[in-house]
PDB file of C-alpha atoms in Angstrom:
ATOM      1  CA  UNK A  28       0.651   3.262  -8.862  1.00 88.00           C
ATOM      2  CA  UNK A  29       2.225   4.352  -5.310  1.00 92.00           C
ATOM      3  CA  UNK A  30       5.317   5.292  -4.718  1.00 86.00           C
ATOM      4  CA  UNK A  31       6.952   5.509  -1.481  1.00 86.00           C
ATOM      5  CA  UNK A  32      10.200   6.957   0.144  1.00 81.00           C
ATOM      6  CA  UNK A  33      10.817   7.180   3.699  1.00 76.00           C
ATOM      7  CA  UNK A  34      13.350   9.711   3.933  1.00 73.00           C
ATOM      8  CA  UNK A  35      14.847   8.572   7.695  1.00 67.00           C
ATOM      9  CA  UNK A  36      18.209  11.398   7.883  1.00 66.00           C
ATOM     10  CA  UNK A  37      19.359  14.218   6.892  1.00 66.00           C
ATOM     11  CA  UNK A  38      22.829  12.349   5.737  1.00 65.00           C
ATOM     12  CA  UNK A  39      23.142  12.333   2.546  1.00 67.00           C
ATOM     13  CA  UNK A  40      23.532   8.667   1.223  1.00 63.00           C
ATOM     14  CA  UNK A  41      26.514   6.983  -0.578  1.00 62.00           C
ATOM     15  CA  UNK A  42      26.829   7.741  -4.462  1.00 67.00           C
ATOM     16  CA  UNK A  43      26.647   3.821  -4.725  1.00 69.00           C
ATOM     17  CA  UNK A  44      23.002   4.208  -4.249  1.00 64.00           C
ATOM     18  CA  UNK A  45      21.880   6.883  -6.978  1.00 65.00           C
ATOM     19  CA  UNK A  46      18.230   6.523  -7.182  1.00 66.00           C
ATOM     20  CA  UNK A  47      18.185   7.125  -3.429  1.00 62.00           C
ATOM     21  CA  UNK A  48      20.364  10.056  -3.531  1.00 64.00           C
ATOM     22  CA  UNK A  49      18.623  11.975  -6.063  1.00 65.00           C
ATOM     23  CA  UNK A  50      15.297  11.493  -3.865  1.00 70.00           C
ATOM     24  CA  UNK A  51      16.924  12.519  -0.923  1.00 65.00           C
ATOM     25  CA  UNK A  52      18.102  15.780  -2.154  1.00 65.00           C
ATOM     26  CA  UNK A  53      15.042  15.963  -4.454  1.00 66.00           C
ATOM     27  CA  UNK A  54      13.859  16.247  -1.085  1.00 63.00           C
ATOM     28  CA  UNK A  55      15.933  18.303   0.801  1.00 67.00           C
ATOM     29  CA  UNK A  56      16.049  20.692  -1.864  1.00 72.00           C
ATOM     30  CA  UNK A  57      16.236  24.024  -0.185  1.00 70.00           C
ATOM     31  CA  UNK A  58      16.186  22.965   3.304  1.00 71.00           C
ATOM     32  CA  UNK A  59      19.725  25.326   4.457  1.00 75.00           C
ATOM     33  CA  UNK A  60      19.699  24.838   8.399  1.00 82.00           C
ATOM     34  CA  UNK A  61      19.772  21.396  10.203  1.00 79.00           C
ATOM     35  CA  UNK A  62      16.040  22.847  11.266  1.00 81.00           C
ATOM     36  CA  UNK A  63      14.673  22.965   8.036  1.00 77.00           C
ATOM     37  CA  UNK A  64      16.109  19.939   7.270  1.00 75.00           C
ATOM     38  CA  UNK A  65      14.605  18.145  10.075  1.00 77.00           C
ATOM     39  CA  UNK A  66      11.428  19.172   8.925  1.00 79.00           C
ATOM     40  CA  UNK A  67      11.710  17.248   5.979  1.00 81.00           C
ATOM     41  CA  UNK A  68      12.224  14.005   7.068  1.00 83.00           C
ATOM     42  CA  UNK A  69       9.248  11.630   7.053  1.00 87.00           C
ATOM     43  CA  UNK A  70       7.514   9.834   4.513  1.00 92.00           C
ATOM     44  CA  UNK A  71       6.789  11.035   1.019  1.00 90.00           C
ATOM     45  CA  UNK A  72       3.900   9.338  -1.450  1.00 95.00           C
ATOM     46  CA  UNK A  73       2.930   9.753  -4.963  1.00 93.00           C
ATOM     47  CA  UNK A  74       0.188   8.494  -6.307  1.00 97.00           C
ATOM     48  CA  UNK A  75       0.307   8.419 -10.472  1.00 96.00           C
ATOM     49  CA  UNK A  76      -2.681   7.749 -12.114  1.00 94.00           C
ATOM     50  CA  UNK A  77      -4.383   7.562 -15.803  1.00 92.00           C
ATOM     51  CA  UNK A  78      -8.019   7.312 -16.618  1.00 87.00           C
ATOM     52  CA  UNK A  79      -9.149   8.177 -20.379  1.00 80.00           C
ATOM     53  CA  UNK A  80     -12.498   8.937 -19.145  1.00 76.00           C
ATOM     54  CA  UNK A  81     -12.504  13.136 -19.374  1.00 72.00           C
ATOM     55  CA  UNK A  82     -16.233  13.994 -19.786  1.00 69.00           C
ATOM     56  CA  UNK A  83     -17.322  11.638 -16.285  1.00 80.00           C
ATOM     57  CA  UNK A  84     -16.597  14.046 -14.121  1.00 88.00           C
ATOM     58  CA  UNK A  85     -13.851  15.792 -11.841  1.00 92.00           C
ATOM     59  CA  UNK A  86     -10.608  13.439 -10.570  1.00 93.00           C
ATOM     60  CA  UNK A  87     -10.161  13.166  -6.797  1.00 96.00           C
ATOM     61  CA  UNK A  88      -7.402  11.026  -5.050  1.00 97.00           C
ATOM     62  CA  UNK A  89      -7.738   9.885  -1.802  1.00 98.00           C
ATOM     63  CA  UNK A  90      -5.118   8.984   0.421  1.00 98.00           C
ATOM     64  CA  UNK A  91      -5.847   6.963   4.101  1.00 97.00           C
ATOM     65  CA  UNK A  92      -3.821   6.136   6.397  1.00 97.00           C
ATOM     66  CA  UNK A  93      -2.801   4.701   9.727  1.00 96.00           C
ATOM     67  CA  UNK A  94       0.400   5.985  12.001  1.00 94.00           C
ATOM     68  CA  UNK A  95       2.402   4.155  14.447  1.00 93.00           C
ATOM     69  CA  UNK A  96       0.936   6.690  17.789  1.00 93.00           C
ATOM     70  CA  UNK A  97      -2.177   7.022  16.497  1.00 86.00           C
ATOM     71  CA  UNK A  98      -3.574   4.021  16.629  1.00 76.00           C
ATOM     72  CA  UNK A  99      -6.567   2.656  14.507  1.00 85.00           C
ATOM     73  CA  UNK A 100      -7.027   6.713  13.839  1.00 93.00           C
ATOM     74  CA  UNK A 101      -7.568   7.151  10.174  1.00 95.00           C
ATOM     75  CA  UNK A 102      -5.938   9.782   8.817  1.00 96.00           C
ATOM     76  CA  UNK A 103      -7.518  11.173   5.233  1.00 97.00           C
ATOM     77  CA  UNK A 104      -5.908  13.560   2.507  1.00 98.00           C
ATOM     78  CA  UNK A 105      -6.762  14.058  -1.062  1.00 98.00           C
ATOM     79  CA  UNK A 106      -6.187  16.170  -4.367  1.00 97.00           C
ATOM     80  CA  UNK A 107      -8.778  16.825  -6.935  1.00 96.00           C
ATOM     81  CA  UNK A 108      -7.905  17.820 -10.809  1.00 94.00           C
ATOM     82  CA  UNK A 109     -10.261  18.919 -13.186  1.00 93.00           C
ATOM     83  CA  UNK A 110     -12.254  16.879 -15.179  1.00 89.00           C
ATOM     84  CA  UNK A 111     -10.381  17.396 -18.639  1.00 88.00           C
ATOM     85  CA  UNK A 112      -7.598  15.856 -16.851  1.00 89.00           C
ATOM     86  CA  UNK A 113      -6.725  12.303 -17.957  1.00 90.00           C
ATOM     87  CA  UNK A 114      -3.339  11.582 -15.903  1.00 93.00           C
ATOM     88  CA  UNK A 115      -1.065  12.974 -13.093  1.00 94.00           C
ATOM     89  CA  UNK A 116       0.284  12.340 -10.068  1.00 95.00           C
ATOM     90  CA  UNK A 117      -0.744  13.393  -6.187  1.00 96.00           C
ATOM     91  CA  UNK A 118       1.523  13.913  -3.709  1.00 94.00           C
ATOM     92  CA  UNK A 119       1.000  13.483  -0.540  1.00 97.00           C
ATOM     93  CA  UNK A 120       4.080  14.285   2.593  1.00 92.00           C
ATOM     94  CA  UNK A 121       3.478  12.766   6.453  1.00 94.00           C
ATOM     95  CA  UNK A 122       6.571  15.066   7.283  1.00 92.00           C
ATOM     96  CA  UNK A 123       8.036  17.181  10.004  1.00 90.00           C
ATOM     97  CA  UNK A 124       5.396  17.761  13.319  1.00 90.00           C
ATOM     98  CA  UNK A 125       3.031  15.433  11.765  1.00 92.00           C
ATOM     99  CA  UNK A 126       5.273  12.497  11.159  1.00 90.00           C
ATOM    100  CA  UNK A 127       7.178  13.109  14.716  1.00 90.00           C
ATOM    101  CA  UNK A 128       4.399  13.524  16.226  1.00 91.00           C
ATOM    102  CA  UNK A 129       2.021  10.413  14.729  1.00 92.00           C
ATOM    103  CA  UNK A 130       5.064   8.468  13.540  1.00 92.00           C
ATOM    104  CA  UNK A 131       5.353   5.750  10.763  1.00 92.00           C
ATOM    105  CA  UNK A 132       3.203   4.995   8.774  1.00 94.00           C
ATOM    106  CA  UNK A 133       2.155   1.962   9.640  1.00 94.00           C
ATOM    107  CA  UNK A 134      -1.052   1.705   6.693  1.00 96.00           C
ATOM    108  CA  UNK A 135      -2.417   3.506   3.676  1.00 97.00           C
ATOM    109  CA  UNK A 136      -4.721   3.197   0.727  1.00 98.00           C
ATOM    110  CA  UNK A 137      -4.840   5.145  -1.796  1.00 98.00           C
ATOM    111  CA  UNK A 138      -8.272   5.526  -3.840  1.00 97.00           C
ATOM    112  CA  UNK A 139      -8.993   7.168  -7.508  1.00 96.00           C
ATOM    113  CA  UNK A 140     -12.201   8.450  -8.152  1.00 95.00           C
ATOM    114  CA  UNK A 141     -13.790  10.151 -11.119  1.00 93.00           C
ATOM    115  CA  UNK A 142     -17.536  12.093 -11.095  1.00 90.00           C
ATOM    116  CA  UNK A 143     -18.020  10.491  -7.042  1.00 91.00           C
ATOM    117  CA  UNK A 144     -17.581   6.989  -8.861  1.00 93.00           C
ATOM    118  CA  UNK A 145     -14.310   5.134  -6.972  1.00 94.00           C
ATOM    119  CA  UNK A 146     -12.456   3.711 -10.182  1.00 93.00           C
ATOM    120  CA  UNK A 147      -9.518   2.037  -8.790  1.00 95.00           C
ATOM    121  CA  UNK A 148      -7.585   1.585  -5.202  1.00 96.00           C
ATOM    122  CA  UNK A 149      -4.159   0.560  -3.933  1.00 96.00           C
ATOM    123  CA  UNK A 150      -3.470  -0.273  -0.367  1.00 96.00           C
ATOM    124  CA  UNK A 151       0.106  -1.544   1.422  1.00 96.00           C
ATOM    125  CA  UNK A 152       0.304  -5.018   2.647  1.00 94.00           C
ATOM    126  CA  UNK A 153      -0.962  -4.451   6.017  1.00 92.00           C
ATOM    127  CA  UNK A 154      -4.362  -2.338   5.252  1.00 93.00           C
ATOM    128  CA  UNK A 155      -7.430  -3.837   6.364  1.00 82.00           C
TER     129      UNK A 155
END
């Protein structure tokens, strides 16, 4: 399962809106000078995952995905956990230079694999 928060300001949102505002300073945690907090801002993904299978193998997530100046250029991270592992979560951040920069994300996919073997992907609406 993906989750996904595009944190757009440094304001901090109305208390109406809880579950945003404890992202938001979940994510801002830290940050003391408008500079750091500037940094922060982009978009934030976590990837949880489960898979009883220990003895297959080491776990790698893959994450892929496509910004809004980059054009068609794919853009790949990932996070491996050892092989006893049978659940967690990867995080992966498209923040500060690298958001302003390559800006929103405009694609992603998000792939488990276990031993080389791909178990399981997600993808957003718009991945081809």
């Amino acid at each position: 399962m993906v989750k996904h928060l595009h944190l757009k300001t440094t304001n901090v949102v109305s208390r109406d809106q809880m579950m945003l505002r404890g992202e938001q300073n979940s994510k801002l945690y830290g940050a003391v000078t408008k500079e750091e907090r500037r940094d922060r801002l982009g978009e934030y993904f976590a990837v949880n995952w489960e898979d009883e299978q220990v003895a297959m193998g080491e776990v790698k997530i893959v994450f892929t995905y496509l910004q809004s100046s980059t054009a068609s250029k794919q853009h790949v991270m990932s996070e491996t956990f050892p092989a006893s592992t049978t659940s967690g979560k990867a995080e992966f951040d498209i923040i500060g230079e690298a958001h302003r920069e390559g800006g929103r994300i405009l694609a992603w996919k998000a792939e488990l694999f276990r031993g080389g073997k791909k178990l399981s992907m997600e993808h957003s609406y718009l991945w081809q």
